[in-house]
Structures are given as C-alpha cells and as structure tokens.
Coordinates of C-alpha atoms in Angstrom, one line a residue:
M1 CA 0.0 0.0 0.0
T2 CA 2.9 2.3 0.8
L3 CA 4.5 1.6 -2.6
V4 CA 1.3 2.1 -4.5
G5 CA 0.5 5.3 -2.6
A6 CA 3.9 6.7 -3.3
G7 CA 3.8 5.8 -6.9
A8 CA 0.3 7.1 -7.4
A9 CA 1.3 10.4 -5.7
A10 CA 4.4 10.8 -7.8
G11 CA 2.5 9.9 -11.0
A12 CA -0.3 12.4 -10.3
S13 CA 2.2 15.1 -9.5
Y14 CA 4.1 14.4 -12.7
V15 CA 1.0 14.5 -14.9
S16 CA -0.3 17.8 -13.2
A17 CA 3.1 19.5 -13.6
R18 CA 3.5 18.3 -17.2
N19 CA 0.0 19.7 -18.2
T20 CA 0.8 22.9 -16.4
I21 CA 4.1 23.3 -18.3
L22 CA 2.6 22.5 -21.7
A23 CA -0.4 24.8 -21.1
G24 CA 2.0 27.6 -20.2
V25 CA 3.4 27.4 -23.8
Q26 CA 0.4 26.2 -25.7
D27 CA -2.3 28.7 -24.5
P28 CA -0.2 31.9 -25.0
A29 CA 1.0 30.7 -28.5
M30 CA -2.7 30.1 -29.5
V31 CA -3.8 33.5 -28.2
Q32 CA -0.8 35.3 -29.9
L33 CA -1.6 33.6 -33.2
R34 CA -5.3 34.6 -33.0
D35 CA -4.4 38.2 -32.1
E36 CA -1.9 38.5 -35.0
V37 CA -4.3 37.1 -37.5
R38 CA -7.0 39.6 -36.3
T39 CA -4.6 42.4 -36.7
Y40 CA -3.8 41.6 -40.3
L41 CA -7.3 40.8 -41.4
P42 CA -8.2 44.4 -42.5
Q43 CA -5.4 44.2 -45.0
L44 CA -6.7 41.0 -46.5
T45 CA -9.0 40.8 -49.5
L46 CA -10.9 37.7 -50.7
P47 CA -9.9 35.8 -52.5
P48 CA -6.2 36.4 -51.6
D49 CA -3.4 36.1 -54.1
Q50 CA 0.1 34.8 -53.6
R51 CA 1.5 38.1 -52.5
Q52 CA -1.1 38.6 -49.8
L53 CA -0.4 35.1 -48.5
D54 CA 3.3 35.8 -48.4
N55 CA 2.8 39.2 -46.7
M56 CA 0.4 37.7 -44.1
A57 CA 2.9 34.9 -43.3
S58 CA 5.7 37.5 -43.0
S59 CA 3.7 39.6 -40.6
L60 CA 3.1 36.7 -38.2
K61 CA 5.8 35.9 -35.6
G62 CA 7.5 32.5 -35.5
V63 CA 7.5 29.8 -38.1
T64 CA 4.1 30.2 -39.8
T65 CA 2.4 29.5 -43.1
V66 CA -0.9 30.7 -44.7
V67 CA -2.8 28.2 -46.9
F68 CA -5.5 29.0 -49.4
G69 CA -6.6 26.0 -51.5
S70 CA -3.5 25.1 -53.6
L71 CA -1.7 28.3 -52.7
H72 CA 0.4 28.8 -49.6
S73 CA 3.0 31.3 -48.5
R74 CA 6.5 30.7 -49.8
V75 CA 8.1 31.7 -46.5
G76 CA 8.2 29.8 -43.2
L77 CA 6.5 26.4 -42.8
N78 CA 5.9 23.9 -45.6
P79 CA 2.3 22.7 -45.6
A80 CA 3.6 19.2 -46.3
E81 CA 5.1 19.1 -42.8
I82 CA 1.8 19.8 -41.1
P83 CA 0.2 16.7 -39.6
A84 CA -2.7 15.4 -41.7
G85 CA -5.0 15.2 -38.7
L86 CA -4.5 18.8 -37.8
R87 CA -5.1 19.9 -41.5
S88 CA -8.4 18.0 -41.4
A89 CA -9.5 19.4 -38.1
V90 CA -8.8 23.0 -39.2
A91 CA -10.5 22.6 -42.6
E92 CA -13.7 21.1 -41.1
G93 CA -13.8 23.1 -37.9
T94 CA -14.5 26.7 -36.9
S95 CA -12.1 27.0 -33.9
I96 CA -8.4 27.1 -33.3
Q97 CA -6.7 23.6 -33.1
F98 CA -3.4 22.2 -31.9
Q99 CA -1.4 19.0 -32.0
R100 CA 1.8 17.9 -30.4
V101 CA 4.1 15.6 -32.4
V102 CA 7.7 14.4 -32.1
E103 CA 9.9 15.1 -35.1
G104 CA 13.5 14.0 -35.2
G105 CA 13.4 13.2 -31.6
R106 CA 12.2 16.6 -30.6
P107 CA 8.6 17.6 -29.5
V108 CA 6.9 20.3 -31.6
L109 CA 3.6 22.0 -31.1
Y110 CA 1.5 22.7 -34.2
I111 CA -1.3 25.3 -34.1
G112 CA -3.8 25.9 -36.8
M113 CA -6.8 28.1 -37.2
P114 CA -9.3 28.8 -40.0
L115 CA -10.3 32.3 -41.1
L116 CA -14.1 32.8 -41.0
R117 CA -16.4 35.2 -42.7
Y118 CA -19.4 36.3 -40.5
G119 CA -22.7 36.7 -42.3
A120 CA -26.1 37.8 -41.1
T121 CA -27.0 34.3 -39.8
K122 CA -23.9 32.2 -39.6
S123 CA -20.1 32.1 -40.1
E124 CA -18.6 30.7 -43.2
H125 CA -15.1 29.2 -43.8
T126 CA -13.1 31.5 -46.2
G127 CA -10.8 28.7 -47.2
I128 CA -7.8 30.5 -45.6
E129 CA -5.9 28.5 -43.0
V130 CA -3.1 29.7 -40.8
Y131 CA -0.5 27.3 -39.2
K132 CA 2.3 27.9 -36.7
T133 CA 4.9 25.7 -35.1
V134 CA 6.3 26.2 -31.6
P135 CA 9.3 24.1 -30.5
L136 CA 8.8 22.2 -27.1
A137 CA 12.4 21.2 -26.5
T138 CA 12.9 23.5 -23.5
Q139 CA 9.6 22.4 -22.0
Q140 CA 10.4 18.7 -22.6
A141 CA 13.7 19.1 -20.8
A142 CA 11.9 20.8 -17.9
I143 CA 9.3 18.0 -17.8
E144 CA 12.0 15.3 -17.8
Q145 CA 13.9 17.1 -15.0
L146 CA 10.6 17.3 -13.1
A147 CA 10.0 13.6 -13.6
T148 CA 13.5 12.7 -12.4
R149 CA 13.1 14.9 -9.3
A150 CA 9.7 13.4 -8.6
W151 CA 10.9 9.8 -8.8
L152 CA 14.0 10.8 -6.8
M153 CA 11.8 12.3 -4.0
T154 CA 9.7 9.1 -4.2
A155 CA 12.7 6.9 -3.9
L156 CA 13.9 9.0 -0.9
A157 CA 10.5 9.0 0.8
L158 CA 9.7 5.4 0.2
P159 CA 12.1 3.9 2.7
I160 CA 10.8 6.3 5.3
A161 CA 7.2 5.4 4.5
V162 CA 7.9 1.7 4.5
A163 CA 9.7 2.0 7.9
L164 CA 6.7 3.9 9.3
A165 CA 4.3 1.3 7.8
L166 CA 6.3 -1.6 9.2
L167 CA 6.4 0.1 12.6
A168 CA 2.7 0.6 12.6
A169 CA 2.1 -3.0 11.5
R170 CA 4.4 -4.3 14.1
Q171 CA 2.3 -2.5 16.8
V172 CA -0.7 -4.5 15.6
L173 CA 0.9 -7.8 14.6
Q174 CA 3.1 -8.2 17.7
P175 CA 0.2 -8.6 20.1
V176 CA -1.6 -10.7 17.5
R177 CA 1.4 -13.0 17.3
A178 CA 1.6 -13.2 21.1
L179 CA -2.1 -14.1 21.3
N180 CA -1.6 -16.8 18.6
S181 CA 1.3 -18.3 20.6
A182 CA -0.7 -18.2 23.8
A183 CA -3.7 -19.9 22.1
R184 CA -1.4 -22.6 20.7
K185 CA 0.0 -23.2 24.2
L186 CA -3.6 -23.3 25.7
G187 CA -4.5 -25.9 23.0
D188 CA -1.5 -28.0 23.9
G189 CA -2.7 -28.2 27.5
Q190 CA -0.8 -25.3 29.1
L191 CA -3.8 -23.8 30.9
D192 CA -1.9 -21.4 33.1
V193 CA -0.8 -19.2 30.1
R194 CA -1.7 -15.5 30.4
L195 CA -0.9 -12.3 28.5
P196 CA -0.4 -8.8 29.8
A197 CA -3.2 -6.5 28.8
K198 CA -1.9 -3.1 27.7
G199 CA -4.0 -0.1 26.7
S200 CA -7.7 0.1 26.1
D201 CA -8.0 -0.6 22.4
E202 CA -9.7 -3.6 20.8
L203 CA -6.6 -5.8 21.1
A204 CA -6.3 -5.1 24.8
Q205 CA -10.0 -6.1 25.2
L206 CA -9.3 -9.3 23.2
V207 CA -6.4 -10.1 25.5
T208 CA -8.5 -9.5 28.6
T209 CA -11.2 -11.8 27.2
F210 CA -8.6 -14.5 26.3
N211 CA -7.2 -14.3 29.9
H212 CA -10.6 -14.7 31.4
T213 CA -11.4 -17.6 29.1
A214 CA -8.1 -19.3 30.0
A215 CA -8.7 -18.8 33.7
E216 CA -12.2 -20.3 33.5
L217 CA -11.0 -23.2 31.4
E218 CA -8.1 -23.9 33.8
R219 CA -10.6 -23.8 36.7
T220 CA -13.1 -26.1 35.0
V221 CA -10.5 -28.5 33.8
G222 CA -8.9 -28.6 37.2
S223 CA -12.3 -29.4 38.8
L224 CA -12.9 -32.2 36.2
R225 CA -9.4 -33.6 36.8
E226 CA -10.1 -33.6 40.6
M227 CA -13.4 -35.3 40.1
E228 CA -11.9 -37.9 37.8
A229 CA -9.1 -38.6 40.2
D230 CA -11.6 -38.9 43.1
A231 CA -13.7 -41.3 41.0
R232 CA -10.7 -43.4 40.1
R233 CA -9.4 -43.4 43.6
F234 CA -12.9 -44.4 44.8
V235 CA -13.1 -47.3 42.4
A236 CA -9.6 -48.5 43.2
D237 CA -10.3 -48.2 47.0
V238 CA -13.6 -50.0 46.8
S239 CA -12.1 -52.7 44.6
H240 CA -9.2 -53.3 47.0
E241 CA -11.6 -53.3 50.0
L242 CA -13.8 -55.9 48.3
R243 CA -10.9 -58.3 47.6
T244 CA -10.6 -59.6 51.2
P245 CA -14.4 -60.4 51.8
L246 CA -14.6 -61.8 48.3
A247 CA -11.7 -64.2 49.1
A248 CA -13.6 -65.4 52.1
M249 CA -16.8 -65.7 50.1
N250 CA -15.0 -67.7 47.5
V251 CA -13.8 -70.2 50.1
V252 CA -17.4 -70.5 51.4
T253 CA -18.8 -71.0 47.9
D254 CA -16.2 -73.6 47.2
V255 CA -17.5 -75.6 50.2
L256 CA -21.1 -75.0 49.1
D257 CA -20.3 -76.3 45.6
E258 CA -18.8 -79.5 47.0
D259 CA -21.8 -80.1 49.3
A260 CA -24.5 -78.9 46.8
D261 CA -25.5 -82.5 45.8
Q262 CA -26.2 -83.3 49.5
L263 CA -28.5 -80.2 50.0
P264 CA -32.2 -80.1 49.4
S265 CA -32.9 -79.1 45.8
D266 CA -34.0 -75.5 46.5
T267 CA -31.0 -75.0 48.8
A268 CA -28.7 -76.5 46.2
V269 CA -30.0 -74.1 43.4
A270 CA -29.5 -71.2 45.7
A271 CA -26.0 -72.4 46.7
R272 CA -25.0 -72.7 43.1
L273 CA -26.5 -69.2 42.2
V274 CA -24.6 -67.6 45.1
S275 CA -21.4 -69.4 43.9
A276 CA -21.8 -68.2 40.3
E277 CA -22.5 -64.6 41.3
T278 CA -19.6 -64.6 43.7
R279 CA -17.3 -65.7 41.0
R280 CA -18.7 -63.1 38.6
L281 CA -18.3 -60.4 41.3
T282 CA -14.7 -61.6 41.9
R283 CA -13.9 -61.2 38.2
L284 CA -15.4 -57.8 38.1
V285 CA -13.4 -56.6 41.0
Q286 CA -10.2 -58.1 39.5
D287 CA -10.9 -56.2 36.3
L288 CA -11.7 -52.9 38.1
V289 CA -8.4 -53.2 39.9
E290 CA -6.6 -53.8 36.6
I291 CA -8.4 -50.8 35.0
S292 CA -7.5 -48.6 38.0
R293 CA -3.8 -49.4 37.4
F294 CA -4.0 -48.3 33.8
D295 CA -5.8 -45.1 34.8
A296 CA -3.3 -44.3 37.4
G297 CA -0.4 -45.0 35.1
R298 CA 1.0 -47.8 37.3
A299 CA 0.7 -50.7 34.9
E300 CA 4.0 -52.4 34.4
L301 CA 5.5 -54.7 31.8
R302 CA 7.7 -57.6 32.8
V303 CA 9.2 -58.4 29.4
E304 CA 10.4 -61.9 28.4
E305 CA 11.1 -63.7 25.2
V306 CA 7.8 -65.5 24.5
D307 CA 7.2 -68.2 21.8
L308 CA 3.6 -67.6 20.8
A309 CA 3.3 -71.1 19.4
E310 CA 3.5 -72.3 23.0
A311 CA 2.0 -69.4 24.9
V312 CA -1.3 -69.3 23.1
P313 CA -2.1 -73.1 23.4
N314 CA -1.1 -72.9 27.1
S315 CA -3.6 -70.0 27.6
L316 CA -6.3 -72.0 25.8
A317 CA -5.6 -75.2 27.8
A318 CA -5.6 -73.4 31.1
R319 CA -9.2 -72.4 30.4
G320 CA -10.3 -75.7 28.9
W321 CA -10.8 -74.2 25.4
T322 CA -8.4 -76.4 23.5
D323 CA -11.1 -78.5 21.9
S324 CA -13.3 -75.5 21.0
V325 CA -10.7 -73.5 19.1
A326 CA -8.9 -74.3 15.8
T327 CA -5.4 -72.9 15.7
D328 CA -2.7 -72.2 13.1
L329 CA 0.3 -71.1 15.1
P330 CA 3.8 -71.2 13.5
S331 CA 6.7 -70.5 15.9
V332 CA 7.1 -66.8 16.4
T333 CA 9.1 -65.2 19.2
V334 CA 8.3 -61.8 20.7
S335 CA 9.3 -59.7 23.6
A336 CA 6.2 -59.4 25.8
D337 CA 4.8 -59.7 29.3
P338 CA 3.5 -63.4 29.5
R339 CA 0.9 -62.6 32.1
R340 CA -0.6 -59.7 30.1
L341 CA -0.3 -61.6 26.8
D342 CA -2.3 -64.4 28.4
L343 CA -5.0 -61.9 29.5
V344 CA -5.2 -60.5 25.9
V345 CA -5.6 -64.0 24.4
A346 CA -8.1 -65.1 27.0
N347 CA -10.3 -62.0 26.5
L348 CA -10.3 -62.3 22.7
V349 CA -10.9 -66.0 22.5
G350 CA -13.5 -65.9 25.4
N351 CA -15.3 -63.1 23.7
A352 CA -15.5 -65.2 20.4
L353 CA -16.7 -68.3 22.3
H354 CA -19.4 -66.5 24.3
H355 CA -20.7 -64.0 21.7
G356 CA -19.8 -65.7 18.4
A357 CA -20.4 -69.2 17.0
P358 CA -18.0 -72.1 16.2
P359 CA -15.7 -72.7 14.6
V360 CA -13.5 -70.2 16.4
E361 CA -10.1 -69.9 14.7
V362 CA -6.8 -68.4 16.1
R363 CA -4.1 -67.7 13.5
L364 CA -0.7 -66.3 13.8
S365 CA 1.5 -64.5 11.2
A366 CA 4.4 -62.1 11.3
D367 CA 6.6 -59.9 9.2
E368 CA 10.0 -58.4 10.0
T369 CA 8.7 -56.0 12.7
T370 CA 5.2 -56.9 13.6
V371 CA 3.3 -60.0 14.8
F372 CA -0.4 -60.5 13.9
L373 CA -2.7 -62.8 16.0
T374 CA -6.3 -63.1 14.6
V375 CA -9.3 -64.5 16.4
T376 CA -12.2 -65.2 14.1
D377 CA -15.6 -66.6 14.9
H378 CA -18.6 -67.5 12.7
G379 CA -21.4 -65.9 14.7
P380 CA -23.7 -63.0 13.9
G381 CA -20.9 -60.5 13.9
I382 CA -20.8 -57.1 15.7
P383 CA -23.7 -54.6 15.0
E384 CA -22.4 -51.7 12.9
E385 CA -23.5 -49.2 15.5
V386 CA -21.6 -51.0 18.2
L387 CA -18.4 -51.7 16.2
P388 CA -16.8 -48.2 16.8
K389 CA -17.4 -48.6 20.5
V390 CA -16.7 -52.3 21.0
F391 CA -13.6 -51.5 23.1
D392 CA -15.3 -49.0 25.4
R393 CA -15.7 -49.9 29.0
F394 CA -19.0 -51.8 29.8
A395 CA -19.9 -51.8 26.0
K396 CA -22.6 -54.3 25.1
A397 CA -23.5 -55.7 21.7
D398 CA -27.1 -56.1 22.9
T399 CA -28.3 -53.1 24.8
S400 CA -31.5 -54.8 25.9
R401 CA -29.5 -57.1 28.1
A402 CA -28.9 -55.5 31.5
R403 CA -26.4 -58.1 32.6
S404 CA -23.8 -60.3 30.9
E405 CA -21.7 -63.2 32.0
G406 CA -18.5 -61.1 31.8
S407 CA -17.6 -57.9 33.5
G408 CA -17.9 -55.7 30.4
L409 CA -14.3 -54.7 30.8
G410 CA -12.5 -57.6 29.0
L411 CA -12.0 -56.0 25.6
S412 CA -11.1 -52.7 27.2
I413 CA -8.4 -54.4 29.3
A414 CA -7.1 -56.4 26.3
L415 CA -6.7 -53.1 24.3
E416 CA -4.9 -51.4 27.2
N417 CA -2.5 -54.3 27.5
A418 CA -1.9 -54.3 23.7
R419 CA -1.1 -50.6 23.8
L420 CA 1.1 -51.1 26.8
H421 CA 3.3 -53.3 24.5
G422 CA 3.2 -50.7 21.8
G423 CA 0.7 -52.6 19.8
D424 CA -3.1 -52.3 19.0
I425 CA -6.2 -54.4 18.5
E426 CA -8.7 -53.9 15.6
A427 CA -12.2 -55.3 15.3
E428 CA -14.1 -56.0 12.1
N429 CA -16.9 -58.0 10.6
T430 CA -16.0 -60.6 8.0
G431 CA -19.5 -61.1 6.6
D432 CA -20.1 -64.4 8.4
G433 CA -18.6 -63.5 11.8
A434 CA -16.3 -61.1 13.7
R435 CA -12.6 -60.9 13.6
F436 CA -10.2 -59.4 16.2
T437 CA -6.6 -58.7 15.2
L438 CA -3.9 -58.3 17.8
R439 CA -0.9 -56.4 16.4
L440 CA 2.3 -56.5 18.5
P441 CA 5.8 -55.3 17.7
R442 CA 8.5 -58.0 17.9
T443 CA 10.3 -55.8 20.5
A444 CA 8.1 -54.4 23.3
R445 CA 8.5 -51.0 24.7
E446 CA 10.5 -50.4 27.9
E447 CA 8.7 -50.9 31.2
R448 CA 6.7 -47.8 32.3

C-alpha cells in the first residue's frame, strides 16, 4: 500500500506539472496567433493572391504559413510538414486547433486556425488557414527534469514510508502473534498461560477476554481432573476393599459347591447361584483393579522372550478351550509380558466363544517388525452401530441385556495391554462373523 500510494502520488504530481508546463506554452501561443491574424485581417482581400499570403505569413511571428486552396506562402512552414490530422480538423472546424508531435526526436507544437467570414445568420469558412509551429524542447527538458526529481523524491520518501508502515504494522501484529502463541499453548494443555493487557483498544480487550477464558478453562479442567481422580481413587479403594471379603466368600462358595449335591434341591440351586454370582463379582473386582492401574499409570511390563506357538495353546488349555478352538500357530518369538499376553488371548478367545459361534479360529502371522494374531468366529458379527465402541468400558452388543456373563471390561483391558506393549487391536466383521486382530511389535517398549 505504501509503494502504490507513493507511486500514485508521484505519477499524479508528474501529470499535473506536465500539463501545467505545456499549457504555459500552448495557450499563449494560440492567443498570440489569433491576435496577430485579427490584426492583419483588415489588409486581406478575398480571394487572396500569392502576394497577400506571403505578406500575411511574414507579418506573423514565428514559423508560420498561410494556406488557401492550392496556394500557400513561400516563407516559413511547408504545408507538407503539417500533420494530416490537424489539417483535417482545421479545414472542417471553426475554432483554433493544436497537435503535439515528435519530429527527429524533438517535440513540436502545431497550431492551426481557420479564417471565417461572419454573415447575417452564420459564419462561413473563407478557405484560408493559418498554421504555426512552436518548439517544445525546452519544456520537454523541464518535464524530464521534473520527472527525475519526482521519482527521486519518491525513492527517498519510500524507505521512510515503509519504515513507518512496518512500525505501525508491528504495533498491531506483535500482540496478535503473542495471542496466537498463547492460544497454541492453551490448545497444547498449558492452561496457566496468560498475556499482559496493555492499553484500552480492541486488542487489549481481546487479550482480557482471552485471559478470562483461559482462567475459566483452567478452573473447569482442574475441577474435572479432581473429580476424575476422586472417581478413580474411589473405584480403586472399593475394589481393594472388596478383595478380602470376596476371598472369604469364594472359600465358602467352594464348600457349598462341594456339598451342593447333598443339600435339598431348592437350597442346592440357591448355593450354586450364590457361587456363580460370587465368581462373577470376583472377576469384576479383579478387572476394576486392573483398569485402575491403567488409569493411574501404574501398569508395568515384565518383558520376556515368549514363543507364541507355546504361549497361546497354554492359555487355551488353562481355560479348557483347546477342543473348542482351531489354531494355526507357527513358531514366532516376541518380547512381551507373558501374564498380560495371556489376558489378551483369554479375553479375545473368550469373547469369540461367548458371543460368536463355532468354529473359532486363532491364526498367527508375522513380518520383520510386527506379529499379527487373529481370532475369528462365525457368529452374527458385531452390530455396525456397536463396532466403533466395542472396546469401550462396559460396552454391550445387545443393549437390551442389562447383565452379561462377563464384567464388560475384558476387551477394554485387552486393548490397554496391547497398547502397553506398543501394539493395538482392531475389530471388524468378516461377513459371516467377527474378527479381532492383535498387532504386536516384535520388541516391546520399555517398562513404564
């Protein structure tokens, strides 16, 4: 904007001065020619002869010529040098005309005027035309000098204008940059960021609003974090407190299971129901304790070299699933925590057996960096609306069922264990069942 403004100002000044200089020569020359012609008119008779044309041209100052039809004065200007456009304008018009041209690299002003005869009703062209030339070399030199000075002044003023423009822009952009940097820090989680509010303009008001927003956000997030920490601590404390009475209850239910056949039928059914619910509650508490460790960041990896061709069958055998699952397990060794790997396999296969349909297949494959363990069933699959949330805590494929055999945390715990190893689990429908794919790096991350 500064450059355009300076250029426009210089250009306008140049055009105005140029017109003024040319008008200072052009207008007096036209007035002088008109006055000289009027002075000589009483001596002129119509139609004029050659002598009168020569006398009239001689009486005029400067380089002039008088033209009448095919006749023209023999002194001064040659009519052949007069621009054709000017000749036509004078011959057809009733007023004085001018035209500027460049001849031999030099500017020249041509002036022409017709001589008119005034009748009772209108003026008539007498056929006599007077032309004069005025050299503009001096004026052209002045114009060029003026242009040089104008551009020189512009060149000198431009750095100052640019410096002032940059200084003014900096006063605006500097607080905007600071606000942008603070907003980026706020977005990255640095909620204590604040900016000094200076002045009383719109930017200062914006900074004040930003500081107020950041303070409110920090207070709200702090409250939410405290509530979340309290909730996690409550779950962890309750889970730990329940472990001891549940251990005693499991001992009692084991005794009841052994003596159930000797009890009356109604009492035996009640004993078995209490035993099943106690085991389910025990599993829920164990899962809640495990989840609380992940939430608190206290989950640990105890990495060993594990051969999956042995670890997966051992996990299935420990739960009596060997005959219910088809396996394809080539020998692949990974660095992993055997206990957590066993939990992942148990959760994925148990989910396929309880919610899918046989045959359930477990296949193992690997490349240079990653191991892939897939668990596939041939059941109804996962509803499309549930698929994106299948790893959420307490997620249910059938929302109409208030309770399920599991805790509702199995897949969530499996995913957390996979991520603890630096891997992941993906769920998908195959068209005739569901498939879960465990992806593990061959080398697990360091213990956290």
